[in-house]
mmCIF file of N, CA and C in Angstrom:
data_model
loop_
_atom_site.group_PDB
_atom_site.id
_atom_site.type_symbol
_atom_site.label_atom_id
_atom_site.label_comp_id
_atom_site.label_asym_id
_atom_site.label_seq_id
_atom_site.Cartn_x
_atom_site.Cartn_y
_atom_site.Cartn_z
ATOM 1 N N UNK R 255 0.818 -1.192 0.000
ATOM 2 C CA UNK R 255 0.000 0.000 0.000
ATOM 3 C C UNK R 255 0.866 1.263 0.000
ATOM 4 N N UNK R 256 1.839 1.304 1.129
ATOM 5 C CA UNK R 256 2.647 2.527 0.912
ATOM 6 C C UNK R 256 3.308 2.726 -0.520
ATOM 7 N N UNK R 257 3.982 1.608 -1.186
ATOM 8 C CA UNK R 257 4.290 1.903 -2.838
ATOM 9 C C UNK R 257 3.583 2.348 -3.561
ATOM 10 N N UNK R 258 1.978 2.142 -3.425
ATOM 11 C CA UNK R 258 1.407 2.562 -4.320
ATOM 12 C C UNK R 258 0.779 4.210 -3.874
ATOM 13 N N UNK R 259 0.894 4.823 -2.119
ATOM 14 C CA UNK R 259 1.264 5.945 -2.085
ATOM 15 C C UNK R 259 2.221 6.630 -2.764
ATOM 16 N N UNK R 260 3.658 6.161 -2.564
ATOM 17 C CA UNK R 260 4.395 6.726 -2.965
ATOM 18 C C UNK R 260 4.573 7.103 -4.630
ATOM 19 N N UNK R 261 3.989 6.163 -5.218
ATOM 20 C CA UNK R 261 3.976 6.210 -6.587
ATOM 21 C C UNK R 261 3.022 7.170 -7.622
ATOM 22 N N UNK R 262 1.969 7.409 -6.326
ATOM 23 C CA UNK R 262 0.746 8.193 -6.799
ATOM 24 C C UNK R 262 1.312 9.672 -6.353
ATOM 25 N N UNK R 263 2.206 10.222 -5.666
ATOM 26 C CA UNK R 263 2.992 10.962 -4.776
ATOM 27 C C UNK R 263 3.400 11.720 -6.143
ATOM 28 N N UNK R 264 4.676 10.669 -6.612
ATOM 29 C CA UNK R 264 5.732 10.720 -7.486
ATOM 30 C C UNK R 264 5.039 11.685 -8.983
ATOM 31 N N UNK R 265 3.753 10.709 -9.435
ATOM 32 C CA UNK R 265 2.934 11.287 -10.341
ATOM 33 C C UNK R 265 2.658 12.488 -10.102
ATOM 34 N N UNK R 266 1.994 12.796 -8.857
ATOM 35 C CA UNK R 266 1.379 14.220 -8.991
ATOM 36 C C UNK R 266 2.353 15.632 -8.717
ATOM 37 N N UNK R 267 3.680 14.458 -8.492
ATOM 38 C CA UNK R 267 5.055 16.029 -8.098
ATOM 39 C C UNK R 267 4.939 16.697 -9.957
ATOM 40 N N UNK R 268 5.764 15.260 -10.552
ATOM 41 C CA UNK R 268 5.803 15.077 -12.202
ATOM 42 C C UNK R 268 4.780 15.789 -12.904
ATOM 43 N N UNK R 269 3.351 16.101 -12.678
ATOM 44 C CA UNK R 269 2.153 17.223 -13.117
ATOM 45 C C UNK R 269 2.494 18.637 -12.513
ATOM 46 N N UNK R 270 2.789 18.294 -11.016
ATOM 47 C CA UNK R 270 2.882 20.126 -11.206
ATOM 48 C C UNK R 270 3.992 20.436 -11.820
ATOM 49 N N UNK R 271 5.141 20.191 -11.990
ATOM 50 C CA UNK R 271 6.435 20.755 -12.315
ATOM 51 C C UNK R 271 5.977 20.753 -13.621
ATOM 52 N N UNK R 272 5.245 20.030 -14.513
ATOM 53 C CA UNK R 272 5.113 19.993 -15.960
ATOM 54 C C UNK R 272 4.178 21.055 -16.255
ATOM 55 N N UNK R 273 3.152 20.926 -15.213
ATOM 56 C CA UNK R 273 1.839 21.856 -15.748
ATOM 57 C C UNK R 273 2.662 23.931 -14.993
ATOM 58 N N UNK R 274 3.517 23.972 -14.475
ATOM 59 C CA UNK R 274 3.738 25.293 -14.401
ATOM 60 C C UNK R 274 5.488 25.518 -15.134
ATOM 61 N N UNK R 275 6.131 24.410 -15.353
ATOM 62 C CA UNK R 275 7.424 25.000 -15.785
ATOM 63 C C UNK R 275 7.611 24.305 -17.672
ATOM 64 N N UNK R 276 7.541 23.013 -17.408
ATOM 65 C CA UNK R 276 7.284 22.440 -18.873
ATOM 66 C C UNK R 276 6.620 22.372 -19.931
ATOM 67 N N UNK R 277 5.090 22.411 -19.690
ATOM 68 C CA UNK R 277 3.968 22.728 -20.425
ATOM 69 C C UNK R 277 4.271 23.811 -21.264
ATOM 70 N N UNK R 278 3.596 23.555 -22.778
ATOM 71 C CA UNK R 278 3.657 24.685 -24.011
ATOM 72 C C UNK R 278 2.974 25.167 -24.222
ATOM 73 N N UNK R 279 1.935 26.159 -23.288
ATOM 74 C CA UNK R 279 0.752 26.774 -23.363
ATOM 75 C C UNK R 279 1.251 27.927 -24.801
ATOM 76 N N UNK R 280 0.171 28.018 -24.806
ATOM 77 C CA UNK R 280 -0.144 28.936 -26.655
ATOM 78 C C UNK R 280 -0.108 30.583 -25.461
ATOM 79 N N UNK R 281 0.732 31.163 -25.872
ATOM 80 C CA UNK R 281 0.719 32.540 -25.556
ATOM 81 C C UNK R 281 1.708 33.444 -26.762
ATOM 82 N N UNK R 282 0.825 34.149 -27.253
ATOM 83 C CA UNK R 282 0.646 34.893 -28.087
ATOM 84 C C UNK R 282 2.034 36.422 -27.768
ATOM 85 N N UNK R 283 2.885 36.824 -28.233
ATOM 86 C CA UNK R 283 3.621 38.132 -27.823
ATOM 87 C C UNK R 283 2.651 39.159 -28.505
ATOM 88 N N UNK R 284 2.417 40.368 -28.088
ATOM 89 C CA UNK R 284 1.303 40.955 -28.836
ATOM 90 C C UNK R 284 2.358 42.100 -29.569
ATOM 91 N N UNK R 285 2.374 42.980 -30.453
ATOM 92 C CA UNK R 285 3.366 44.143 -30.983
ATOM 93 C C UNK R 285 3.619 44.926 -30.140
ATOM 94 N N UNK R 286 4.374 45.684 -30.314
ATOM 95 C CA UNK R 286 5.331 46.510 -29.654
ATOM 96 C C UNK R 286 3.851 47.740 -28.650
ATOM 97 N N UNK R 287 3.749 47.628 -27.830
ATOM 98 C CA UNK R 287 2.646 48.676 -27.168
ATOM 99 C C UNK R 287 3.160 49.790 -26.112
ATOM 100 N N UNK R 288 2.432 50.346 -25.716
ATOM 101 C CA UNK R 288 2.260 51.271 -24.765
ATOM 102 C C UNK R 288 1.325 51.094 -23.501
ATOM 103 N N UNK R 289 0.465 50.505 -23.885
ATOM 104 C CA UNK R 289 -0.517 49.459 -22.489
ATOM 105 C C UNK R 289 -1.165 48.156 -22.590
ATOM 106 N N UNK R 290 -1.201 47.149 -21.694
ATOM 107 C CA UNK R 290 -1.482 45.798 -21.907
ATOM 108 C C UNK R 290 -2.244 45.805 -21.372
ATOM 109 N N UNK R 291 -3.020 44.770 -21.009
ATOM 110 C CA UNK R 291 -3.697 43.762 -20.151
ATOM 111 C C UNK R 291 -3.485 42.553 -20.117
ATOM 112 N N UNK R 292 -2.970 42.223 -18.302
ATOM 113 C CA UNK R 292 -2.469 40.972 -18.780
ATOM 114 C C UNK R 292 -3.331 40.207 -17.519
ATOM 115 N N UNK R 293 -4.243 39.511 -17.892
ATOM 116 C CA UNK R 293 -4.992 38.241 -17.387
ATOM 117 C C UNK R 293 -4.033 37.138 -16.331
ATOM 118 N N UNK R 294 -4.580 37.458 -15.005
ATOM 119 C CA UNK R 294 -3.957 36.777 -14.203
ATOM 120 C C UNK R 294 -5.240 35.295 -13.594
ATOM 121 N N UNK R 295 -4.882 34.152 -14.797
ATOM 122 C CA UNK R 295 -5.586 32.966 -13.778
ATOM 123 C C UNK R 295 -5.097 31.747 -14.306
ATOM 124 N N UNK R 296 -5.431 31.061 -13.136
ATOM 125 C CA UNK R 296 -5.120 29.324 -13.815
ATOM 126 C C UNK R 296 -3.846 28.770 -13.841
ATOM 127 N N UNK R 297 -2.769 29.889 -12.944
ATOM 128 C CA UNK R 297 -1.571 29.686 -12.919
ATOM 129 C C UNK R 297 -0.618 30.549 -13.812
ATOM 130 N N UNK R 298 -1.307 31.206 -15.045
ATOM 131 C CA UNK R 298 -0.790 31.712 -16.181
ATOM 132 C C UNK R 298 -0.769 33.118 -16.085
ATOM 133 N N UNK R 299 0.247 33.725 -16.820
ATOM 134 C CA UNK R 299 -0.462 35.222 -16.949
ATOM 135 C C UNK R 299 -0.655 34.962 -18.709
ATOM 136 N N UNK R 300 -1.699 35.620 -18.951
ATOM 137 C CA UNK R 300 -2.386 35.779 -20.689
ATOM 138 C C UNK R 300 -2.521 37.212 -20.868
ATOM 139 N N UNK R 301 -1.891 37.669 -21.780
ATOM 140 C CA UNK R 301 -0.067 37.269 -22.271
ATOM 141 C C UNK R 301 0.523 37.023 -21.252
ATOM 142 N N UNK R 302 1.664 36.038 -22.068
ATOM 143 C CA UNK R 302 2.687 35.684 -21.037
ATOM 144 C C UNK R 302 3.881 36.790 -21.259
ATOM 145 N N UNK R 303 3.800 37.294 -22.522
ATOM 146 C CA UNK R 303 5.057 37.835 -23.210
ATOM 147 C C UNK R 303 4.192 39.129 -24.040
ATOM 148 N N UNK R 304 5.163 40.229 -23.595
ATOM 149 C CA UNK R 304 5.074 41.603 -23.772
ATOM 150 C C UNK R 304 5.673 42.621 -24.434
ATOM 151 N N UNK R 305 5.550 43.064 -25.377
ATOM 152 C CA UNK R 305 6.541 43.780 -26.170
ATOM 153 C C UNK R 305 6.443 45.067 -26.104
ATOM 154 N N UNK R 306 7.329 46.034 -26.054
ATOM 155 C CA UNK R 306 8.001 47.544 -25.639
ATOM 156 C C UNK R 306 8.729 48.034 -26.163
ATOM 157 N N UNK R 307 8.722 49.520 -26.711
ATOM 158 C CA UNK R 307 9.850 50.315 -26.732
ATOM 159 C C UNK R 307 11.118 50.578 -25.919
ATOM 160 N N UNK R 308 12.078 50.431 -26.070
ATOM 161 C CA UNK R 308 12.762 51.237 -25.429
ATOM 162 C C UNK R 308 12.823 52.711 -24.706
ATOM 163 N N UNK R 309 13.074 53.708 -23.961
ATOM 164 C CA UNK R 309 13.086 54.500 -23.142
ATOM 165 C C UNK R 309 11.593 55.304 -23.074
ATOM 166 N N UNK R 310 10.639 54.314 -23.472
ATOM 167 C CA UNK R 310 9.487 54.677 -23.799
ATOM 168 C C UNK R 310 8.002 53.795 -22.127
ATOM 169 N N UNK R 311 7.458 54.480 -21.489
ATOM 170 C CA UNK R 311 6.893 53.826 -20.953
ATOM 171 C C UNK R 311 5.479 53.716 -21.142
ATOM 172 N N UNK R 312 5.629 52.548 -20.081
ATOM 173 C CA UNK R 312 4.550 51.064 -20.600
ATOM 174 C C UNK R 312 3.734 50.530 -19.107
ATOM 175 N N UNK R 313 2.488 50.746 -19.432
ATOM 176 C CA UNK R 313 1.166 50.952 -18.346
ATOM 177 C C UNK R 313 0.818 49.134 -18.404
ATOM 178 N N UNK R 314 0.904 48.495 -17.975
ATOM 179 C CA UNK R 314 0.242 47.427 -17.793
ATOM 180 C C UNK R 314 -0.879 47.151 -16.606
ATOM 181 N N UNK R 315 -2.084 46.696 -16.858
ATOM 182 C CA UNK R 315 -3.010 46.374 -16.160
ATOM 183 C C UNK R 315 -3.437 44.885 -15.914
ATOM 184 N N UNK R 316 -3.388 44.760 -14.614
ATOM 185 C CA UNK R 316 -2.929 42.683 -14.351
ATOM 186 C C UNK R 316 -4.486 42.877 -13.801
ATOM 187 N N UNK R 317 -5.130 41.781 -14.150
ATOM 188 C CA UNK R 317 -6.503 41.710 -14.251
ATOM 189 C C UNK R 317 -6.638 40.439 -13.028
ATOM 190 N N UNK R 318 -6.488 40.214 -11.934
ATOM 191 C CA UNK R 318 -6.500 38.958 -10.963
ATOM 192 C C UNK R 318 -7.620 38.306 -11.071
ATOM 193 N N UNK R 319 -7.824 37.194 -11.612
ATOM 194 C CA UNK R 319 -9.236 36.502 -11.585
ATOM 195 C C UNK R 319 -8.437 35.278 -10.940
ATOM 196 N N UNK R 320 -7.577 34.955 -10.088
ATOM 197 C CA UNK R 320 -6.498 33.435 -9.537
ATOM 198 C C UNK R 320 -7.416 33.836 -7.977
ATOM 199 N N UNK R 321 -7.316 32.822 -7.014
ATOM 200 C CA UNK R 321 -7.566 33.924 -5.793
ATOM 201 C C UNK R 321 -6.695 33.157 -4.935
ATOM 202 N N UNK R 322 -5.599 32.355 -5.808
ATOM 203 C CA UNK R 322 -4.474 31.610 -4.964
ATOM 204 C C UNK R 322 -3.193 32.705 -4.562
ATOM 205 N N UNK R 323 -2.731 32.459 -3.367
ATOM 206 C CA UNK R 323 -2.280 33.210 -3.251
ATOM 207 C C UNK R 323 -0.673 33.345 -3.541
ATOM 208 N N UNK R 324 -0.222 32.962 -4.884
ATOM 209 C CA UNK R 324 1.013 32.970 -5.541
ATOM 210 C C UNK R 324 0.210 33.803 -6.421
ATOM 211 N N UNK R 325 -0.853 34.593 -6.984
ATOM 212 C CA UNK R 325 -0.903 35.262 -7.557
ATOM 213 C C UNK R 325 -1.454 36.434 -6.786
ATOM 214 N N UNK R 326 -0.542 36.989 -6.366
ATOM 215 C CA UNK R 326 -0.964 38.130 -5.059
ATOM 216 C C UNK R 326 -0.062 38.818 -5.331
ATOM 217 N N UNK R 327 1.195 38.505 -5.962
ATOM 218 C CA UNK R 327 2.463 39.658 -6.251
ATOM 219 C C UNK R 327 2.871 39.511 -7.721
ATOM 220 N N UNK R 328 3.005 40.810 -7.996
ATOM 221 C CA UNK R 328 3.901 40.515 -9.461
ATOM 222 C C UNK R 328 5.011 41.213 -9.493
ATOM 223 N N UNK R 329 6.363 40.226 -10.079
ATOM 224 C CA UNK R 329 7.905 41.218 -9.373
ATOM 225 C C UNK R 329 8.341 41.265 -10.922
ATOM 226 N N UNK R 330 9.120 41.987 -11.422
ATOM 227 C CA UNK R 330 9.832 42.462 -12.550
ATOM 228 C C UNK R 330 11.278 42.505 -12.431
ATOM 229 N N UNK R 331 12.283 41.173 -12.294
ATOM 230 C CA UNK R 331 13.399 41.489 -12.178
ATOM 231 C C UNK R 331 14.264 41.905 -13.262
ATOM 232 N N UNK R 332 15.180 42.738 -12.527
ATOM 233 C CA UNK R 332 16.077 43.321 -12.910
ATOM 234 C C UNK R 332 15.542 45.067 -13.140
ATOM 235 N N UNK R 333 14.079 44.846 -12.734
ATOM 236 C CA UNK R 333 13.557 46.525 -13.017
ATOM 237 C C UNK R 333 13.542 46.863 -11.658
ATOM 238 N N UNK R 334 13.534 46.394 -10.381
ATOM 239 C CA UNK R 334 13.471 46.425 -8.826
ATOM 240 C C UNK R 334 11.961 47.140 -8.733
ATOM 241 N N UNK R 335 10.648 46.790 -9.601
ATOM 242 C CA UNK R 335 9.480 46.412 -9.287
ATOM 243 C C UNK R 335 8.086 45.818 -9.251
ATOM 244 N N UNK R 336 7.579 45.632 -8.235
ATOM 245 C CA UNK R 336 6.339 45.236 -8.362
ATOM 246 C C UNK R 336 4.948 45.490 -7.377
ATOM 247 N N UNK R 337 3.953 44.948 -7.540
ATOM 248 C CA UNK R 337 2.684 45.371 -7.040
ATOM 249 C C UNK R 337 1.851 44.162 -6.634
ATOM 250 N N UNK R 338 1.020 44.457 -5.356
ATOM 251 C CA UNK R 338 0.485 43.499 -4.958
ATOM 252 C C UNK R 338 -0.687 43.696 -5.666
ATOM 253 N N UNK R 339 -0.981 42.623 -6.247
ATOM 254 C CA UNK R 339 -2.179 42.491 -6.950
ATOM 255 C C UNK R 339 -3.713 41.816 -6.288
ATOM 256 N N UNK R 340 -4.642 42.625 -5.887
ATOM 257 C CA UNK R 340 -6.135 42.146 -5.534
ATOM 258 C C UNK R 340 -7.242 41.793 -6.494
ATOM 259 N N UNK R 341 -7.698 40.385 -5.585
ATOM 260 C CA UNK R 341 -8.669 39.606 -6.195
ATOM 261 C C UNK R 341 -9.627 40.452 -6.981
ATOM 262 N N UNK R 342 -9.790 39.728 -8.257
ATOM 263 C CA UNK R 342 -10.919 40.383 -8.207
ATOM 264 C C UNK R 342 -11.247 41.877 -9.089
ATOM 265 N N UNK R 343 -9.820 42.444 -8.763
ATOM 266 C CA UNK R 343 -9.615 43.972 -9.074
ATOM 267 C C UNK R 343 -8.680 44.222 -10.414
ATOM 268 N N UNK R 344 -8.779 45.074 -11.155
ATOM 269 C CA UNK R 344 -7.505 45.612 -11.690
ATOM 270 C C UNK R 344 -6.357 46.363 -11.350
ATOM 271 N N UNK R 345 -5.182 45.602 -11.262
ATOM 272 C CA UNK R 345 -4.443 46.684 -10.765
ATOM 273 C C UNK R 345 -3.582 47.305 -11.689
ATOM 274 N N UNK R 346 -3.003 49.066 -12.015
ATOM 275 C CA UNK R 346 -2.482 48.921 -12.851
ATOM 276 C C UNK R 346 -0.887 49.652 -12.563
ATOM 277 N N UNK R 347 -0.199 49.162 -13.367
ATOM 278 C CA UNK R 347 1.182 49.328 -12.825
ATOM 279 C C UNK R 347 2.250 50.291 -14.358
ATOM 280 N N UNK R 348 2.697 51.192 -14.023
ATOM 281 C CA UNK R 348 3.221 51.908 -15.063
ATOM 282 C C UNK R 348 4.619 51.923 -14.602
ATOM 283 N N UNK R 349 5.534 51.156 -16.009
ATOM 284 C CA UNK R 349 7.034 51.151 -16.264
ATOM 285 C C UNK R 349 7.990 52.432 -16.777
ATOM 286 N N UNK R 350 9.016 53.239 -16.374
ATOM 287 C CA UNK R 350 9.085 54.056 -17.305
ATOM 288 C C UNK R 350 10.432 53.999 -17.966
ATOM 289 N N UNK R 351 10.464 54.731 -18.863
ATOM 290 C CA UNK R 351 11.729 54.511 -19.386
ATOM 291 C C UNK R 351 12.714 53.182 -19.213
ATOM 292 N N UNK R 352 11.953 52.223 -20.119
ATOM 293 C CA UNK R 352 12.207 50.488 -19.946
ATOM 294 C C UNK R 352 13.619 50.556 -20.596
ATOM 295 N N UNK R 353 14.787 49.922 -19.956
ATOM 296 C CA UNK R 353 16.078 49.756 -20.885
ATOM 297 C C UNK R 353 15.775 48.190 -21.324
ATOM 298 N N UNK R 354 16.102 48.141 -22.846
ATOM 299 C CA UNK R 354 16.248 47.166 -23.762
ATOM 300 C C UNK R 354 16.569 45.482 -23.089
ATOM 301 N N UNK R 355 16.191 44.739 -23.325
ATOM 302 C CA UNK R 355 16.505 43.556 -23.290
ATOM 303 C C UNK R 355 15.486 43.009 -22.730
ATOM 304 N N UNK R 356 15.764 41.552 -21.797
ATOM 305 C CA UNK R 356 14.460 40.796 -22.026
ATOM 306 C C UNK R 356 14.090 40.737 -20.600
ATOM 307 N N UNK R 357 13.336 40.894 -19.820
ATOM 308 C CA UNK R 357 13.006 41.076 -18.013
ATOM 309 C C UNK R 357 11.906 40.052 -18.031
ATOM 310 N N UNK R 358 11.929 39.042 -17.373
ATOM 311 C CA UNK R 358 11.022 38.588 -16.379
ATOM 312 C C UNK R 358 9.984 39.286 -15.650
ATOM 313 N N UNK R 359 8.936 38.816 -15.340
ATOM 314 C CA UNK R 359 8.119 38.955 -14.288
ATOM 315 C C UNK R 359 7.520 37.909 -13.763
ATOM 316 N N UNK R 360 7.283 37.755 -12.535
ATOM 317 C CA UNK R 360 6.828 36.478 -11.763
ATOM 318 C C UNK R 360 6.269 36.587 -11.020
ATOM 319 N N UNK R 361 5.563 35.611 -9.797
ATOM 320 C CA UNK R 361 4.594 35.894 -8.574
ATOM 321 C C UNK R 361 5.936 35.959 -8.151
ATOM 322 N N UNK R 362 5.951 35.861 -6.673
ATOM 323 C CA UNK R 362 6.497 36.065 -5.523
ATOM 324 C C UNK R 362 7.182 34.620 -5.475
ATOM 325 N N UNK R 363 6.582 33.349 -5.868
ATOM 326 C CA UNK R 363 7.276 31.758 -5.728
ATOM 327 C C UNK R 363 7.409 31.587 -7.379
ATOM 328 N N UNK R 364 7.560 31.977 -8.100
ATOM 329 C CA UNK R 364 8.164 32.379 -9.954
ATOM 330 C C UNK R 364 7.415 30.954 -10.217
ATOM 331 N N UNK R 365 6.289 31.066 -10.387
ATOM 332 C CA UNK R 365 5.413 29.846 -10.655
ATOM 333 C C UNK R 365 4.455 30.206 -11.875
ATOM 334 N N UNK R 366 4.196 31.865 -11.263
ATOM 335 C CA UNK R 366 3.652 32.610 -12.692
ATOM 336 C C UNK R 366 4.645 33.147 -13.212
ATOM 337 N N UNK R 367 4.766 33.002 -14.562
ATOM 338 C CA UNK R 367 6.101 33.372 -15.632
ATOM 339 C C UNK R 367 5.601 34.288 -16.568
ATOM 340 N N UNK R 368 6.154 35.395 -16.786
ATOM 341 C CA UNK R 368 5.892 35.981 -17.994
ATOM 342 C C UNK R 368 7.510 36.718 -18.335
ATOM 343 N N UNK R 369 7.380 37.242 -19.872
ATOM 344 C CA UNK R 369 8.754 37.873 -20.184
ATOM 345 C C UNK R 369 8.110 39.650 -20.946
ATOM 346 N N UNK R 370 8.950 40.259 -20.738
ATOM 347 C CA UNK R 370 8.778 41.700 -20.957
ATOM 348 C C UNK R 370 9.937 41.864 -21.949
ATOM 349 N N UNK R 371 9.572 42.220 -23.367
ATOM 350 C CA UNK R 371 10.500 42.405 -23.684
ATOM 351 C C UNK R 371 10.626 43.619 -24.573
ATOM 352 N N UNK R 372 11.774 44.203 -24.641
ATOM 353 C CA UNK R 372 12.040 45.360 -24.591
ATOM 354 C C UNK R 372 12.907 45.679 -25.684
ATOM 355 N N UNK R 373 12.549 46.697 -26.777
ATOM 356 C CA UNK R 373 13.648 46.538 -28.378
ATOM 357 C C UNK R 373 13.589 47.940 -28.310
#
């Protein structure tokens, strides 16, 4: 009986790591903008991937419909920010003068992934 705990264990580690880091969800980069909306549920942000000007800033609005609470923060490294995001609510968060290259954003446990990218 315990093997077949452990085995049922093993399976469901193997789903989450697949369903938030491996999985090839369809996310779309949208053109180069000035404000988004980016859909926070289900583990995902929709878009995952964001496109920007350079020294040009960029208003994004994170739409929380998750009410788990890894989707309660959204961090932007290498920009040193982010915003706690409420259920339910829109929150909206303005970047300015973005320098070029490619930035992350994540919850607080980098489980929600998205990329910002910047030309």
């Amino acid at each position: 009986m315990s093997l077949f705990v452990n085995l049922v264990g093993l399976v469901l580690m193997a789903l989450v790591v697949w369903w938030f880091w491996l999985s090839n969800r369809k996310s779309t980069a949208q053109a180069a903008t000035q404000e988004a909306t980016i859909i926070v549920e289900d583990g995902v942000y929709s878009p995952a991937s964001i496109r920007a000007n350079t020294g040009q800033s960029l208003t994004l609005h994170f739409d929380r419909r998750d009410p788990s609470p890894c989707a309660e923060q959204v961090i932007f490294q290498g920009l040193d920010t982010s915003a706690f995001l409420e259920t339910g609510k829109t929150t909206t968060l303005t970047l300015d003068n973005l320098p070029a290259g490619k930035h992350r954003f994540t919850c607080q446990m980098q489980m929600y992934q998205g990329t910002l990218i910047v030309d």
